[in-house]
PDB file of C-alpha atoms in Angstrom:
ATOM      1  CA  UNK V   1       0.000   0.000   0.000  1.00 31.00           C
ATOM      2  CA  UNK V   2       1.142   3.536  -0.667  1.00 34.00           C
ATOM      3  CA  UNK V   3       1.473   5.814   2.343  1.00 38.00           C
ATOM      4  CA  UNK V   4      -0.086   9.185   1.639  1.00 38.00           C
ATOM      5  CA  UNK V   5       0.885  12.060   3.845  1.00 43.00           C
ATOM      6  CA  UNK V   6       1.352  15.768   3.595  1.00 48.00           C
ATOM      7  CA  UNK V   7       3.209  18.571   5.253  1.00 57.00           C
ATOM      8  CA  UNK V   8       0.840  21.510   5.504  1.00 57.00           C
ATOM      9  CA  UNK V   9       1.444  25.029   6.738  1.00 61.00           C
ATOM     10  CA  UNK V  10      -1.203  25.952   9.291  1.00 61.00           C
ATOM     11  CA  UNK V  11      -2.040  29.629   8.960  1.00 57.00           C
ATOM     12  CA  UNK V  12      -3.784  31.948  11.327  1.00 54.00           C
ATOM     13  CA  UNK V  13      -5.826  34.436   9.375  1.00 48.00           C
ATOM     14  CA  UNK V  14      -8.140  37.245  10.245  1.00 43.00           C
ATOM     15  CA  UNK V  15      -9.756  40.073   8.366  1.00 39.00           C
ATOM     16  CA  UNK V  16     -10.000  43.633   9.520  1.00 41.00           C
ATOM     17  CA  UNK V  17     -12.513  45.967   7.887  1.00 42.00           C
ATOM     18  CA  UNK V  18     -11.716  49.649   7.575  1.00 42.00           C
ATOM     19  CA  UNK V  19     -14.209  51.622   5.550  1.00 41.00           C
ATOM     20  CA  UNK V  20     -14.598  49.668   2.331  1.00 42.00           C
ATOM     21  CA  UNK V  21     -11.018  48.325   2.325  1.00 45.00           C
ATOM     22  CA  UNK V  22     -10.456  44.699   3.358  1.00 45.00           C
ATOM     23  CA  UNK V  23      -7.003  43.860   4.742  1.00 51.00           C
ATOM     24  CA  UNK V  24      -6.005  40.205   5.163  1.00 60.00           C
ATOM     25  CA  UNK V  25      -3.335  39.379   7.715  1.00 62.00           C
ATOM     26  CA  UNK V  26      -2.012  35.832   7.612  1.00 73.00           C
ATOM     27  CA  UNK V  27       0.435  34.407  10.112  1.00 83.00           C
ATOM     28  CA  UNK V  28       1.866  30.874   9.963  1.00 87.00           C
ATOM     29  CA  UNK V  29       1.249  28.849  13.120  1.00 91.00           C
ATOM     30  CA  UNK V  30       3.431  25.876  12.226  1.00 92.00           C
ATOM     31  CA  UNK V  31       4.014  22.892   9.971  1.00 93.00           C
ATOM     32  CA  UNK V  32       1.521  20.051  10.229  1.00 93.00           C
ATOM     33  CA  UNK V  33       2.591  16.581   9.110  1.00 94.00           C
ATOM     34  CA  UNK V  34      -0.008  13.891   8.448  1.00 94.00           C
ATOM     35  CA  UNK V  35       0.643  10.166   8.920  1.00 94.00           C
ATOM     36  CA  UNK V  36      -1.551   7.128   8.299  1.00 91.00           C
ATOM     37  CA  UNK V  37      -0.325   4.753  11.009  1.00 93.00           C
ATOM     38  CA  UNK V  38       0.537   5.088  14.705  1.00 94.00           C
ATOM     39  CA  UNK V  39       3.985   3.593  14.066  1.00 95.00           C
ATOM     40  CA  UNK V  40       4.786   6.308  11.512  1.00 95.00           C
ATOM     41  CA  UNK V  41       3.635   9.040  13.902  1.00 95.00           C
ATOM     42  CA  UNK V  42       5.716   7.555  16.729  1.00 96.00           C
ATOM     43  CA  UNK V  43       8.777   7.355  14.475  1.00 96.00           C
ATOM     44  CA  UNK V  44       8.268  11.004  13.476  1.00 96.00           C
ATOM     45  CA  UNK V  45       7.860  12.024  17.136  1.00 97.00           C
ATOM     46  CA  UNK V  46      11.176  10.361  17.975  1.00 97.00           C
ATOM     47  CA  UNK V  47      12.891  12.219  15.117  1.00 96.00           C
ATOM     48  CA  UNK V  48      11.433  15.575  16.179  1.00 97.00           C
ATOM     49  CA  UNK V  49      12.419  14.948  19.808  1.00 97.00           C
ATOM     50  CA  UNK V  50      15.968  13.976  18.790  1.00 96.00           C
ATOM     51  CA  UNK V  51      16.229  17.114  16.631  1.00 96.00           C
ATOM     52  CA  UNK V  52      15.716  19.217  19.782  1.00 96.00           C
ATOM     53  CA  UNK V  53      12.391  20.917  19.095  1.00 96.00           C
ATOM     54  CA  UNK V  54      10.508  22.131  22.168  1.00 95.00           C
ATOM     55  CA  UNK V  55       7.220  23.606  20.816  1.00 95.00           C
ATOM     56  CA  UNK V  56       5.564  20.672  19.084  1.00 96.00           C
ATOM     57  CA  UNK V  57       2.808  18.137  19.658  1.00 95.00           C
ATOM     58  CA  UNK V  58       1.294  14.923  18.320  1.00 96.00           C
ATOM     59  CA  UNK V  59      -2.451  14.587  17.733  1.00 95.00           C
ATOM     60  CA  UNK V  60      -3.998  11.134  17.381  1.00 95.00           C
ATOM     61  CA  UNK V  61      -7.544   9.738  17.332  1.00 95.00           C
ATOM     62  CA  UNK V  62      -6.724   7.407  20.246  1.00 95.00           C
ATOM     63  CA  UNK V  63      -3.953   7.031  22.865  1.00 95.00           C
ATOM     64  CA  UNK V  64      -0.801   5.350  21.572  1.00 96.00           C
ATOM     65  CA  UNK V  65       1.188   3.282  24.051  1.00 96.00           C
ATOM     66  CA  UNK V  66       4.759   4.593  24.232  1.00 95.00           C
ATOM     67  CA  UNK V  67       4.045   7.996  22.654  1.00 96.00           C
ATOM     68  CA  UNK V  68       4.976   9.825  25.879  1.00 95.00           C
ATOM     69  CA  UNK V  69       8.419   8.230  25.776  1.00 95.00           C
ATOM     70  CA  UNK V  70       8.745   8.902  22.041  1.00 96.00           C
ATOM     71  CA  UNK V  71       7.961  12.580  22.673  1.00 96.00           C
ATOM     72  CA  UNK V  72      10.292  12.750  25.684  1.00 95.00           C
ATOM     73  CA  UNK V  73       7.534  13.820  28.078  1.00 94.00           C
ATOM     74  CA  UNK V  74       8.072  13.626  31.819  1.00 93.00           C
ATOM     75  CA  UNK V  75       5.507  12.503  34.369  1.00 92.00           C
ATOM     76  CA  UNK V  76       2.564  14.836  34.802  1.00 90.00           C
ATOM     77  CA  UNK V  77       2.536  17.246  37.726  1.00 93.00           C
ATOM     78  CA  UNK V  78      -1.254  16.916  38.095  1.00 93.00           C
ATOM     79  CA  UNK V  79      -0.736  14.305  40.826  1.00 95.00           C
ATOM     80  CA  UNK V  80       0.904  16.919  43.053  1.00 97.00           C
ATOM     81  CA  UNK V  81      -2.189  19.107  42.808  1.00 97.00           C
ATOM     82  CA  UNK V  82      -4.263  16.120  43.910  1.00 97.00           C
ATOM     83  CA  UNK V  83      -1.892  15.325  46.773  1.00 98.00           C
ATOM     84  CA  UNK V  84      -1.867  18.879  48.120  1.00 98.00           C
ATOM     85  CA  UNK V  85      -5.637  19.107  47.713  1.00 98.00           C
ATOM     86  CA  UNK V  86      -6.031  15.895  49.730  1.00 98.00           C
ATOM     87  CA  UNK V  87      -3.598  17.067  52.416  1.00 98.00           C
ATOM     88  CA  UNK V  88      -5.497  20.351  52.655  1.00 98.00           C
ATOM     89  CA  UNK V  89      -8.794  18.463  52.952  1.00 98.00           C
ATOM     90  CA  UNK V  90      -7.379  16.194  55.665  1.00 97.00           C
ATOM     91  CA  UNK V  91      -6.079  19.165  57.655  1.00 97.00           C
ATOM     92  CA  UNK V  92      -9.221  21.254  57.169  1.00 97.00           C
ATOM     93  CA  UNK V  93     -11.430  18.320  58.166  1.00 96.00           C
ATOM     94  CA  UNK V  94      -9.627  17.828  61.477  1.00 95.00           C
ATOM     95  CA  UNK V  95      -9.465  21.575  62.132  1.00 95.00           C
ATOM     96  CA  UNK V  96     -13.174  21.956  61.397  1.00 95.00           C
ATOM     97  CA  UNK V  97     -14.175  19.153  63.799  1.00 93.00           C
ATOM     98  CA  UNK V  98     -11.749  20.398  66.469  1.00 93.00           C
ATOM     99  CA  UNK V  99     -13.050  23.973  66.168  1.00 94.00           C
ATOM    100  CA  UNK V 100     -16.709  22.938  66.374  1.00 92.00           C
ATOM    101  CA  UNK V 101     -16.349  20.377  69.186  1.00 88.00           C
ATOM    102  CA  UNK V 102     -13.527  21.688  71.361  1.00 88.00           C
ATOM    103  CA  UNK V 103     -13.531  25.417  70.852  1.00 89.00           C
ATOM    104  CA  UNK V 104     -16.779  26.829  69.471  1.00 91.00           C
ATOM    105  CA  UNK V 105     -19.355  24.648  71.235  1.00 90.00           C
ATOM    106  CA  UNK V 106     -17.715  22.292  73.746  1.00 90.00           C
ATOM    107  CA  UNK V 107     -20.230  19.803  75.162  1.00 89.00           C
ATOM    108  CA  UNK V 108     -19.082  16.771  77.121  1.00 88.00           C
ATOM    109  CA  UNK V 109     -21.311  13.859  76.098  1.00 85.00           C
ATOM    110  CA  UNK V 110     -21.130  10.665  78.168  1.00 86.00           C
ATOM    111  CA  UNK V 111     -17.699  11.549  79.545  1.00 86.00           C
ATOM    112  CA  UNK V 112     -16.078  11.322  76.108  1.00 84.00           C
ATOM    113  CA  UNK V 113     -13.177  13.636  75.268  1.00 86.00           C
ATOM    114  CA  UNK V 114     -13.910  16.840  73.337  1.00 86.00           C
ATOM    115  CA  UNK V 115     -11.491  15.839  70.573  1.00 87.00           C
ATOM    116  CA  UNK V 116     -10.396  12.360  69.584  1.00 86.00           C
ATOM    117  CA  UNK V 117      -8.599  11.422  66.368  1.00 86.00           C
ATOM    118  CA  UNK V 118     -11.028   8.534  65.764  1.00 88.00           C
ATOM    119  CA  UNK V 119     -14.563   9.913  65.707  1.00 86.00           C
ATOM    120  CA  UNK V 120     -14.114  12.644  63.037  1.00 91.00           C
ATOM    121  CA  UNK V 121     -12.833  10.043  60.543  1.00 94.00           C
ATOM    122  CA  UNK V 122     -15.884  10.181  58.170  1.00 95.00           C
ATOM    123  CA  UNK V 123     -15.708  13.982  57.944  1.00 95.00           C
ATOM    124  CA  UNK V 124     -11.941  13.981  57.430  1.00 96.00           C
ATOM    125  CA  UNK V 125     -12.154  11.192  54.846  1.00 97.00           C
ATOM    126  CA  UNK V 126     -14.825  13.006  52.824  1.00 97.00           C
ATOM    127  CA  UNK V 127     -12.958  16.326  52.962  1.00 97.00           C
ATOM    128  CA  UNK V 128      -9.755  14.587  51.826  1.00 98.00           C
ATOM    129  CA  UNK V 129     -11.459  12.929  48.845  1.00 98.00           C
ATOM    130  CA  UNK V 130     -13.384  16.083  47.889  1.00 98.00           C
ATOM    131  CA  UNK V 131     -10.406  18.442  47.888  1.00 98.00           C
ATOM    132  CA  UNK V 132      -8.122  15.848  46.245  1.00 98.00           C
ATOM    133  CA  UNK V 133     -10.633  15.567  43.393  1.00 98.00           C
ATOM    134  CA  UNK V 134     -10.883  19.353  43.093  1.00 98.00           C
ATOM    135  CA  UNK V 135      -7.080  19.587  43.150  1.00 97.00           C
ATOM    136  CA  UNK V 136      -6.812  17.026  40.335  1.00 97.00           C
ATOM    137  CA  UNK V 137      -9.440  18.762  38.188  1.00 97.00           C
ATOM    138  CA  UNK V 138      -8.201  22.323  38.666  1.00 97.00           C
ATOM    139  CA  UNK V 139      -4.557  21.211  38.423  1.00 96.00           C
ATOM    140  CA  UNK V 140      -5.256  19.508  35.097  1.00 95.00           C
ATOM    141  CA  UNK V 141      -7.081  22.597  33.817  1.00 95.00           C
ATOM    142  CA  UNK V 142      -4.200  24.848  34.927  1.00 95.00           C
ATOM    143  CA  UNK V 143      -1.440  22.667  33.472  1.00 94.00           C
ATOM    144  CA  UNK V 144      -3.280  22.263  30.153  1.00 91.00           C
ATOM    145  CA  UNK V 145      -4.044  26.005  30.022  1.00 89.00           C
ATOM    146  CA  UNK V 146      -7.758  25.307  29.765  1.00 92.00           C
ATOM    147  CA  UNK V 147     -10.317  26.448  28.951  1.00 90.00           C
ATOM    148  CA  UNK V 148      -8.872  27.449  25.617  1.00 87.00           C
ATOM    149  CA  UNK V 149     -11.675  28.657  23.427  1.00 87.00           C
ATOM    150  CA  UNK V 150      -9.687  28.787  20.188  1.00 86.00           C
ATOM    151  CA  UNK V 151      -6.800  26.898  18.617  1.00 86.00           C
ATOM    152  CA  UNK V 152      -5.427  27.623  15.122  1.00 88.00           C
ATOM    153  CA  UNK V 153      -5.336  23.918  14.200  1.00 89.00           C
ATOM    154  CA  UNK V 154      -9.122  23.784  14.305  1.00 87.00           C
ATOM    155  CA  UNK V 155      -9.250  26.059  11.232  1.00 86.00           C
ATOM    156  CA  UNK V 156      -7.336  23.497   9.156  1.00 86.00           C
ATOM    157  CA  UNK V 157      -9.748  21.283   7.196  1.00 88.00           C
ATOM    158  CA  UNK V 158      -7.352  18.314   7.087  1.00 87.00           C
ATOM    159  CA  UNK V 159      -6.948  18.351  10.870  1.00 89.00           C
ATOM    160  CA  UNK V 160     -10.485  16.969  11.238  1.00 87.00           C
ATOM    161  CA  UNK V 161      -8.917  13.574  10.488  1.00 87.00           C
ATOM    162  CA  UNK V 162      -7.282  13.640  13.929  1.00 90.00           C
ATOM    163  CA  UNK V 163     -10.617  12.549  15.400  1.00 89.00           C
ATOM    164  CA  UNK V 164     -11.100   9.770  12.874  1.00 90.00           C
ATOM    165  CA  UNK V 165      -8.135   7.932  11.380  1.00 90.00           C
ATOM    166  CA  UNK V 166      -5.166  10.270  10.856  1.00 92.00           C
ATOM    167  CA  UNK V 167      -2.112  11.015  12.973  1.00 94.00           C
ATOM    168  CA  UNK V 168      -0.531  14.478  13.035  1.00 95.00           C
ATOM    169  CA  UNK V 169       2.724  16.024  14.206  1.00 95.00           C
ATOM    170  CA  UNK V 170       2.728  19.821  14.463  1.00 95.00           C
ATOM    171  CA  UNK V 171       5.856  21.925  14.940  1.00 95.00           C
ATOM    172  CA  UNK V 172       5.071  25.521  15.868  1.00 95.00           C
ATOM    173  CA  UNK V 173       6.816  28.522  14.342  1.00 94.00           C
ATOM    174  CA  UNK V 174       7.346  29.802  17.905  1.00 93.00           C
ATOM    175  CA  UNK V 175       9.921  27.036  18.460  1.00 95.00           C
ATOM    176  CA  UNK V 176      13.457  28.496  18.701  1.00 95.00           C
ATOM    177  CA  UNK V 177      14.825  25.799  16.338  1.00 95.00           C
ATOM    178  CA  UNK V 178      12.115  26.372  13.731  1.00 95.00           C
ATOM    179  CA  UNK V 179      13.302  26.987  10.199  1.00 93.00           C
ATOM    180  CA  UNK V 180      10.736  26.318   7.502  1.00 92.00           C
ATOM    181  CA  UNK V 181      13.082  24.492   5.134  1.00 93.00           C
ATOM    182  CA  UNK V 182      14.859  22.420   7.804  1.00 95.00           C
ATOM    183  CA  UNK V 183      11.632  21.585   9.613  1.00 94.00           C
ATOM    184  CA  UNK V 184       9.973  20.560   6.345  1.00 93.00           C
ATOM    185  CA  UNK V 185      12.955  18.340   5.475  1.00 94.00           C
ATOM    186  CA  UNK V 186      12.842  16.745   8.926  1.00 95.00           C
ATOM    187  CA  UNK V 187       9.138  15.908   8.615  1.00 94.00           C
ATOM    188  CA  UNK V 188       9.584  14.589   5.072  1.00 93.00           C
ATOM    189  CA  UNK V 189      12.510  12.414   6.211  1.00 94.00           C
ATOM    190  CA  UNK V 190      10.223  10.969   8.883  1.00 93.00           C
ATOM    191  CA  UNK V 191       7.970   9.581   6.148  1.00 90.00           C
ATOM    192  CA  UNK V 192       5.736  12.525   5.308  1.00 87.00           C
ATOM    193  CA  UNK V 193       5.515  13.492   1.626  1.00 61.00           C
ATOM    194  CA  UNK V 194       3.943  16.456  -0.209  1.00 44.00           C
TER     195      UNK V 194
END
């Protein structure tokens, strides 16, 4: 079978109307390479990583095992947000029960102590789980810079294949190593053709 792929320049365009004159401003966002198989996309990701690019991404219709390693990605920091959220919930749960039972409204019931580490367990457990979940959600949103209401790739008609059966590697023009000719050659050498 013949592998069909393309390197496409993704452009950001907008129109500005002044009186009856229409001015088109077009800015290139990056080079988009299309691949037909996950193996080809992974091979291209390894080549881009080895070339030293820092502002690039891979878009696939489903997760590909080993792509994180091929891209050189480190472990996500979202887990730390969850951990600190859970630790905050644990601490706040105990402080809340202590404040209500020992400080704000101290009532001795049946000779039991005003504060014991055992009886507030359900409250502390629920607060820990709740704030850990919030930490994970808001940490993920923060790290992914979401919500992002617009992305230039969504204007590209070919990019719709990323949700169906195509695999894409995009190298942004904002990358310090970006040079149109060298970047195009790199993507073509990875198996992408015009």
